[in-house]
PDB file of C-alpha atoms in Angstrom:
ATOM      1  CA  SER A 106      -8.835  57.134  28.407  1.00  0.00           C
ATOM      2  CA  ALA A 107      -8.738  60.921  28.503  1.00  0.00           C
ATOM      3  CA  VAL A 108      -5.732  62.550  30.130  1.00  0.00           C
ATOM      4  CA  ILE A 109      -6.827  65.345  32.431  1.00  0.00           C
ATOM      5  CA  SER A 110      -4.561  67.816  34.181  1.00  0.00           C
ATOM      6  CA  GLN A 111      -5.352  70.440  36.800  1.00  0.00           C
ATOM      7  CA  LYS A 112      -3.532  73.498  38.039  1.00  0.00           C
ATOM      8  CA  PRO A 113      -2.655  74.261  40.760  1.00  0.00           C
ATOM      9  CA  SER A 114      -2.247  70.921  42.494  1.00  0.00           C
ATOM     10  CA  ARG A 115      -2.576  72.624  45.860  1.00  0.00           C
ATOM     11  CA  ASP A 116      -2.818  76.084  47.334  1.00  0.00           C
ATOM     12  CA  ILE A 117      -3.136  77.861  50.631  1.00  0.00           C
ATOM     13  CA  CYS A 118      -5.326  80.974  50.512  1.00  0.00           C
ATOM     14  CA  GLN A 119      -6.461  83.659  52.890  1.00  0.00           C
ATOM     15  CA  ARG A 120     -10.125  84.033  53.660  1.00  0.00           C
ATOM     16  CA  GLY A 121     -11.922  86.538  51.482  1.00  0.00           C
ATOM     17  CA  THR A 122      -9.716  85.895  48.462  1.00  0.00           C
ATOM     18  CA  SER A 123     -10.502  83.737  45.413  1.00  0.00           C
ATOM     19  CA  LEU A 124      -8.813  80.791  43.735  1.00  0.00           C
ATOM     20  CA  THR A 125      -9.163  79.830  40.096  1.00  0.00           C
ATOM     21  CA  ILE A 126      -8.537  76.212  39.174  1.00  0.00           C
ATOM     22  CA  GLN A 127      -7.743  75.197  35.619  1.00  0.00           C
ATOM     23  CA  CYS A 128      -8.660  71.878  34.012  1.00  0.00           C
ATOM     24  CA  GLN A 129      -7.182  70.743  30.694  1.00  0.00           C
ATOM     25  CA  VAL A 130      -8.244  67.641  28.741  1.00  0.00           C
ATOM     26  CA  ASP A 131      -6.105  66.118  26.003  1.00  0.00           C
ATOM     27  CA  SER A 132      -9.053  65.654  23.649  1.00  0.00           C
ATOM     28  CA  GLN A 133     -12.248  67.479  22.790  1.00  0.00           C
ATOM     29  CA  VAL A 134     -15.086  66.597  25.139  1.00  0.00           C
ATOM     30  CA  THR A 135     -18.665  67.733  25.248  1.00  0.00           C
ATOM     31  CA  MET A 136     -19.159  67.790  28.975  1.00  0.00           C
ATOM     32  CA  MET A 137     -16.843  68.621  31.833  1.00  0.00           C
ATOM     33  CA  PHE A 138     -17.808  68.379  35.471  1.00  0.00           C
ATOM     34  CA  TRP A 139     -16.554  69.957  38.685  1.00  0.00           C
ATOM     35  CA  TYR A 140     -16.721  68.069  41.990  1.00  0.00           C
ATOM     36  CA  ARG A 141     -15.847  68.885  45.573  1.00  0.00           C
ATOM     37  CA  GLN A 142     -14.482  66.277  47.942  1.00  0.00           C
ATOM     38  CA  GLN A 143     -14.327  67.402  51.546  1.00  0.00           C
ATOM     39  CA  PRO A 144     -11.834  65.626  53.816  1.00  0.00           C
ATOM     40  CA  GLY A 145     -12.803  61.983  54.294  1.00  0.00           C
ATOM     41  CA  GLN A 146     -16.008  62.445  52.326  1.00  0.00           C
ATOM     42  CA  SER A 147     -17.480  61.431  49.008  1.00  0.00           C
ATOM     43  CA  LEU A 148     -17.558  63.445  45.813  1.00  0.00           C
ATOM     44  CA  THR A 149     -20.273  66.065  45.418  1.00  0.00           C
ATOM     45  CA  LEU A 150     -21.056  67.500  42.015  1.00  0.00           C
ATOM     46  CA  ILE A 151     -20.810  71.289  41.906  1.00  0.00           C
ATOM     47  CA  ALA A 152     -21.749  71.931  38.303  1.00  0.00           C
ATOM     48  CA  THR A 153     -21.628  70.738  34.733  1.00  0.00           C
ATOM     49  CA  ALA A 154     -19.577  72.958  32.441  1.00  0.00           C
ATOM     50  CA  ASN A 155     -21.076  73.084  28.979  1.00  0.00           C
ATOM     51  CA  GLN A 156     -19.190  74.571  26.052  1.00  0.00           C
ATOM     52  CA  GLY A 157     -21.045  77.503  24.564  1.00  0.00           C
ATOM     53  CA  SER A 158     -23.608  77.859  27.323  1.00  0.00           C
ATOM     54  CA  GLU A 159     -23.876  78.650  31.009  1.00  0.00           C
ATOM     55  CA  ALA A 160     -22.826  76.030  33.506  1.00  0.00           C
ATOM     56  CA  THR A 161     -25.549  73.997  35.189  1.00  0.00           C
ATOM     57  CA  TYR A 162     -25.276  74.151  38.970  1.00  0.00           C
ATOM     58  CA  GLU A 163     -26.430  71.555  41.473  1.00  0.00           C
ATOM     59  CA  SER A 164     -28.579  72.340  44.453  1.00  0.00           C
ATOM     60  CA  GLY A 165     -26.594  74.198  47.082  1.00  0.00           C
ATOM     61  CA  PHE A 166     -24.061  75.662  44.657  1.00  0.00           C
ATOM     62  CA  VAL A 167     -24.428  79.096  43.043  1.00  0.00           C
ATOM     63  CA  ILE A 168     -22.688  80.892  40.236  1.00  0.00           C
ATOM     64  CA  ASP A 169     -21.627  83.846  42.394  1.00  0.00           C
ATOM     65  CA  LYS A 170     -19.629  81.547  44.667  1.00  0.00           C
ATOM     66  CA  PHE A 171     -18.395  79.098  41.989  1.00  0.00           C
ATOM     67  CA  PRO A 172     -18.171  80.860  38.622  1.00  0.00           C
ATOM     68  CA  ILE A 173     -17.175  78.505  35.816  1.00  0.00           C
ATOM     69  CA  SER A 174     -15.785  79.164  32.381  1.00  0.00           C
ATOM     70  CA  ARG A 175     -15.706  76.779  29.417  1.00  0.00           C
ATOM     71  CA  PRO A 176     -14.099  78.660  26.532  1.00  0.00           C
ATOM     72  CA  ASN A 177     -13.492  75.595  24.346  1.00  0.00           C
ATOM     73  CA  LEU A 178     -13.900  71.821  24.192  1.00  0.00           C
ATOM     74  CA  THR A 179     -10.676  71.009  26.068  1.00  0.00           C
ATOM     75  CA  PHE A 180     -10.534  73.536  28.893  1.00  0.00           C
ATOM     76  CA  SER A 181     -12.520  74.780  31.868  1.00  0.00           C
ATOM     77  CA  THR A 182     -11.924  76.855  34.971  1.00  0.00           C
ATOM     78  CA  LEU A 183     -13.607  76.872  38.352  1.00  0.00           C
ATOM     79  CA  THR A 184     -13.253  79.865  40.639  1.00  0.00           C
ATOM     80  CA  VAL A 185     -14.003  79.535  44.326  1.00  0.00           C
ATOM     81  CA  SER A 186     -14.842  83.055  45.462  1.00  0.00           C
ATOM     82  CA  ASN A 187     -14.826  84.854  48.799  1.00  0.00           C
ATOM     83  CA  LEU A 188     -13.021  81.971  50.441  1.00  0.00           C
ATOM     84  CA  SER A 189     -13.790  80.799  53.962  1.00  0.00           C
ATOM     85  CA  PRO A 190     -12.256  77.910  55.928  1.00  0.00           C
ATOM     86  CA  GLU A 191     -15.313  75.807  55.030  1.00  0.00           C
ATOM     87  CA  ASP A 192     -14.136  75.870  51.397  1.00  0.00           C
ATOM     88  CA  SER A 193     -11.050  73.856  52.335  1.00  0.00           C
ATOM     89  CA  SER A 194     -11.457  70.789  50.212  1.00  0.00           C
ATOM     90  CA  ILE A 195     -10.234  68.925  47.161  1.00  0.00           C
ATOM     91  CA  TYR A 196     -11.715  70.129  43.885  1.00  0.00           C
ATOM     92  CA  LEU A 197     -11.741  67.709  40.972  1.00  0.00           C
ATOM     93  CA  CYS A 198     -12.699  68.102  37.376  1.00  0.00           C
ATOM     94  CA  SER A 199     -13.819  65.251  35.180  1.00  0.00           C
ATOM     95  CA  SER A 200     -14.839  64.672  31.605  1.00  0.00           C
ATOM     96  CA  LYS A 201     -16.582  61.966  29.674  1.00  0.00           C
ATOM     97  CA  SER A 202     -14.394  59.919  27.365  1.00  0.00           C
ATOM     98  CA  GLY A 203     -15.074  60.380  23.690  1.00  0.00           C
ATOM     99  CA  ARG A 204     -14.801  56.661  22.969  1.00  0.00           C
ATOM    100  CA  ASN A 205     -17.283  55.556  25.596  1.00  0.00           C
ATOM    101  CA  SER A 206     -19.572  58.401  26.371  1.00  0.00           C
ATOM    102  CA  GLY A 207     -20.500  57.008  29.768  1.00  0.00           C
ATOM    103  CA  THR A 208     -17.047  56.761  31.246  1.00  0.00           C
ATOM    104  CA  GLN A 209     -15.882  59.684  33.333  1.00  0.00           C
ATOM    105  CA  TYR A 210     -12.236  60.246  34.074  1.00  0.00           C
ATOM    106  CA  PHE A 211     -10.966  62.529  36.786  1.00  0.00           C
ATOM    107  CA  GLY A 212      -8.208  65.043  37.024  1.00  0.00           C
ATOM    108  CA  PRO A 213      -5.683  64.745  39.870  1.00  0.00           C
ATOM    109  CA  GLY A 214      -7.519  67.300  41.997  1.00  0.00           C
ATOM    110  CA  THR A 215      -6.639  70.625  43.576  1.00  0.00           C
ATOM    111  CA  ARG A 216      -6.176  70.604  47.315  1.00  0.00           C
ATOM    112  CA  LEU A 217      -7.276  73.923  48.799  1.00  0.00           C
ATOM    113  CA  LEU A 218      -6.611  75.082  52.331  1.00  0.00           C
ATOM    114  CA  VAL A 219      -8.194  78.336  53.481  1.00  0.00           C
ATOM    115  CA  LEU A 220      -6.736  80.024  56.531  1.00  0.00           C
TER     116      LEU A 220
ATOM    117  CA  GLY B  30     -33.170  63.908  42.561  1.00  0.00           C
ATOM    118  CA  GLU B  31     -31.067  60.776  42.668  1.00  0.00           C
ATOM    119  CA  ASN B  32     -29.774  59.508  45.999  1.00  0.00           C
ATOM    120  CA  VAL B  33     -27.226  56.725  46.337  1.00  0.00           C
ATOM    121  CA  GLU B  34     -26.632  54.854  49.581  1.00  0.00           C
ATOM    122  CA  GLN B  35     -23.561  52.700  50.110  1.00  0.00           C
ATOM    123  CA  HIS B  36     -22.752  50.041  52.705  1.00  0.00           C
ATOM    124  CA  PRO B  37     -20.671  49.243  54.603  1.00  0.00           C
ATOM    125  CA  SER B  38     -18.686  52.380  55.351  1.00  0.00           C
ATOM    126  CA  THR B  39     -15.679  50.280  56.378  1.00  0.00           C
ATOM    127  CA  LEU B  40     -14.755  46.709  55.533  1.00  0.00           C
ATOM    128  CA  SER B  41     -11.815  44.673  56.772  1.00  0.00           C
ATOM    129  CA  VAL B  42     -10.955  41.325  55.219  1.00  0.00           C
ATOM    130  CA  GLN B  43      -8.108  38.856  55.297  1.00  0.00           C
ATOM    131  CA  GLU B  44      -5.995  38.548  52.183  1.00  0.00           C
ATOM    132  CA  GLY B  45      -7.531  35.971  49.877  1.00  0.00           C
ATOM    133  CA  ASP B  46     -11.059  36.469  51.164  1.00  0.00           C
ATOM    134  CA  SER B  47     -13.856  38.091  49.183  1.00  0.00           C
ATOM    135  CA  ALA B  48     -15.246  41.585  49.715  1.00  0.00           C
ATOM    136  CA  VAL B  49     -18.726  42.782  48.820  1.00  0.00           C
ATOM    137  CA  ILE B  50     -19.912  46.398  48.770  1.00  0.00           C
ATOM    138  CA  LYS B  51     -23.555  47.250  48.188  1.00  0.00           C
ATOM    139  CA  CYS B  52     -25.308  50.342  46.862  1.00  0.00           C
ATOM    140  CA  THR B  53     -28.923  51.317  46.415  1.00  0.00           C
ATOM    141  CA  TYR B  54     -30.265  54.106  44.249  1.00  0.00           C
ATOM    142  CA  SER B  55     -33.545  55.963  44.296  1.00  0.00           C
ATOM    143  CA  ASP B  56     -34.185  57.045  40.703  1.00  0.00           C
ATOM    144  CA  SER B  57     -35.509  54.185  38.590  1.00  0.00           C
ATOM    145  CA  ALA B  58     -34.453  56.104  35.464  1.00  0.00           C
ATOM    146  CA  SER B  59     -30.763  55.687  36.347  1.00  0.00           C
ATOM    147  CA  ASN B  60     -29.142  53.344  33.852  1.00  0.00           C
ATOM    148  CA  TYR B  61     -25.368  53.598  34.284  1.00  0.00           C
ATOM    149  CA  PHE B  62     -23.507  52.446  37.407  1.00  0.00           C
ATOM    150  CA  PRO B  63     -19.716  52.844  37.669  1.00  0.00           C
ATOM    151  CA  TRP B  64     -17.422  51.932  40.532  1.00  0.00           C
ATOM    152  CA  TYR B  65     -14.337  53.966  41.389  1.00  0.00           C
ATOM    153  CA  LYS B  66     -11.325  53.144  43.519  1.00  0.00           C
ATOM    154  CA  GLN B  67      -9.540  55.977  45.280  1.00  0.00           C
ATOM    155  CA  GLU B  68      -6.193  55.457  46.944  1.00  0.00           C
ATOM    156  CA  LEU B  69      -4.990  57.935  49.531  1.00  0.00           C
ATOM    157  CA  GLY B  70      -4.096  61.246  47.923  1.00  0.00           C
ATOM    158  CA  LYS B  71      -4.963  60.041  44.436  1.00  0.00           C
ATOM    159  CA  ARG B  72      -7.756  60.694  41.986  1.00  0.00           C
ATOM    160  CA  PRO B  73     -10.722  58.287  41.696  1.00  0.00           C
ATOM    161  CA  GLN B  74     -10.024  55.561  39.141  1.00  0.00           C
ATOM    162  CA  LEU B  75     -12.775  53.714  37.295  1.00  0.00           C
ATOM    163  CA  ILE B  76     -12.499  49.984  37.949  1.00  0.00           C
ATOM    164  CA  ILE B  77     -15.705  48.622  36.455  1.00  0.00           C
ATOM    165  CA  ASP B  78     -19.096  49.813  35.292  1.00  0.00           C
ATOM    166  CA  ILE B  79     -22.420  48.311  34.322  1.00  0.00           C
ATOM    167  CA  ARG B  80     -25.371  49.481  32.298  1.00  0.00           C
ATOM    168  CA  SER B  81     -28.985  48.674  33.004  1.00  0.00           C
ATOM    169  CA  ASN B  82     -29.336  46.311  30.074  1.00  0.00           C
ATOM    170  CA  VAL B  83     -27.140  43.679  31.764  1.00  0.00           C
ATOM    171  CA  GLY B  84     -27.340  42.029  35.152  1.00  0.00           C
ATOM    172  CA  GLU B  85     -23.705  41.184  35.744  1.00  0.00           C
ATOM    173  CA  LYS B  86     -20.273  42.087  34.477  1.00  0.00           C
ATOM    174  CA  LYS B  87     -16.928  40.595  35.397  1.00  0.00           C
ATOM    175  CA  ASP B  88     -13.336  41.659  34.920  1.00  0.00           C
ATOM    176  CA  GLN B  89     -10.813  39.237  36.411  1.00  0.00           C
ATOM    177  CA  ARG B  90     -11.218  39.429  40.205  1.00  0.00           C
ATOM    178  CA  ILE B  91     -13.846  42.167  40.092  1.00  0.00           C
ATOM    179  CA  ALA B  92     -17.535  41.750  39.316  1.00  0.00           C
ATOM    180  CA  VAL B  93     -20.577  43.964  39.534  1.00  0.00           C
ATOM    181  CA  THR B  94     -24.188  42.806  39.759  1.00  0.00           C
ATOM    182  CA  LEU B  95     -27.286  44.898  39.165  1.00  0.00           C
ATOM    183  CA  ASN B  96     -30.847  44.297  40.329  1.00  0.00           C
ATOM    184  CA  LYS B  97     -33.015  46.874  38.589  1.00  0.00           C
ATOM    185  CA  THR B  98     -36.200  45.787  40.323  1.00  0.00           C
ATOM    186  CA  ALA B  99     -34.727  46.289  43.774  1.00  0.00           C
ATOM    187  CA  LYS B 100     -32.628  49.251  42.595  1.00  0.00           C
ATOM    188  CA  HIS B 101     -29.398  47.993  44.014  1.00  0.00           C
ATOM    189  CA  PHE B 102     -26.003  47.015  42.671  1.00  0.00           C
ATOM    190  CA  SER B 103     -22.988  45.419  44.254  1.00  0.00           C
ATOM    191  CA  LEU B 104     -19.228  45.204  43.791  1.00  0.00           C
ATOM    192  CA  HIS B 105     -17.590  41.853  44.400  1.00  0.00           C
ATOM    193  CA  ILE B 106     -13.823  41.483  44.783  1.00  0.00           C
ATOM    194  CA  THR B 107     -12.500  37.949  45.025  1.00  0.00           C
ATOM    195  CA  GLU B 108      -9.081  36.780  46.221  1.00  0.00           C
ATOM    196  CA  THR B 109      -8.393  40.142  47.786  1.00  0.00           C
ATOM    197  CA  GLN B 110      -4.843  41.441  47.946  1.00  0.00           C
ATOM    198  CA  PRO B 111      -3.292  44.167  50.123  1.00  0.00           C
ATOM    199  CA  GLU B 112      -3.141  46.462  47.079  1.00  0.00           C
ATOM    200  CA  ASP B 113      -6.951  46.343  46.933  1.00  0.00           C
ATOM    201  CA  SER B 114      -6.960  48.468  50.102  1.00  0.00           C
ATOM    202  CA  ALA B 115      -8.549  51.812  49.191  1.00  0.00           C
ATOM    203  CA  VAL B 116     -11.822  53.727  49.335  1.00  0.00           C
ATOM    204  CA  TYR B 117     -14.412  52.484  46.847  1.00  0.00           C
ATOM    205  CA  PHE B 118     -17.241  54.657  45.555  1.00  0.00           C
ATOM    206  CA  CYS B 119     -20.313  53.588  43.653  1.00  0.00           C
ATOM    207  CA  ALA B 120     -22.213  56.034  41.498  1.00  0.00           C
ATOM    208  CA  ALA B 121     -25.405  56.247  39.472  1.00  0.00           C
ATOM    209  CA  SER B 122     -26.216  58.205  36.369  1.00  0.00           C
ATOM    210  CA  LYS B 123     -29.059  58.761  33.908  1.00  0.00           C
ATOM    211  CA  ASN B 124     -28.062  58.423  30.288  1.00  0.00           C
ATOM    212  CA  THR B 125     -24.379  58.560  31.261  1.00  0.00           C
ATOM    213  CA  ASP B 126     -24.762  62.162  32.362  1.00  0.00           C
ATOM    214  CA  LYS B 127     -23.682  63.551  35.746  1.00  0.00           C
ATOM    215  CA  LEU B 128     -22.660  61.046  38.388  1.00  0.00           C
ATOM    216  CA  ILE B 129     -24.205  60.893  41.846  1.00  0.00           C
ATOM    217  CA  PHE B 130     -21.819  59.173  44.222  1.00  0.00           C
ATOM    218  CA  GLY B 131     -22.363  56.939  47.208  1.00  0.00           C
ATOM    219  CA  THR B 132     -20.729  57.744  50.519  1.00  0.00           C
ATOM    220  CA  GLY B 133     -17.772  55.420  50.025  1.00  0.00           C
ATOM    221  CA  THR B 134     -16.412  52.228  51.581  1.00  0.00           C
ATOM    222  CA  ARG B 135     -12.960  52.027  53.113  1.00  0.00           C
ATOM    223  CA  LEU B 136     -11.625  48.549  52.376  1.00  0.00           C
ATOM    224  CA  GLN B 137      -8.671  47.213  54.315  1.00  0.00           C
ATOM    225  CA  VAL B 138      -7.090  43.943  53.274  1.00  0.00           C
ATOM    226  CA  PHE B 139      -4.830  42.451  55.922  1.00  0.00           C
ATOM    227  CA  PRO B 140      -1.951  40.194  54.861  1.00  0.00           C
TER     228      PRO B 140
END
């Protein structure tokens, strides 16, 4: 299975600021995904990060609020901009394994608290 | 778009009993159905998955069944153990692309 790391693991931010989360995969992958998991809730897909093209955002999520970069096949960043307390959540990245293209593995998550 | 419903939201069983969690999906084009287990403070871990070309898959104490006609799939855990206690999420996907998750089931196994 792919080994996925995220930085930071947690952060506390002031409202109005931004946080950039990094996701690193130990092998080249075509697709990386960013999810949000609000406290006690399920996982909601924010966007699909495609290498060499713009990210594809799900309904309710916009590029101005959640800009994504995908500079190469092993790395992606998600920025959560203009933070408000409602952005307090866990943000997880995932990628599809190269051996079995259907299997998605998750990073450990970034726990964000906005004051 | 795809919508996945999951029941029950909580499930309590005695150690050794079986647990069953059910999910329904809306998009008949979905063809990949994984199940994830998430322990408190940890990342979701894939425990089993099934594709639409099979009706059942088993891995030791865990099995998943799929009914394409009814558009529902279920997770079965037999001989439950306290370490099975966690939140379980089903998901659906078209062509192994993005995953749409169910709302989750909190399973508690009492010794």
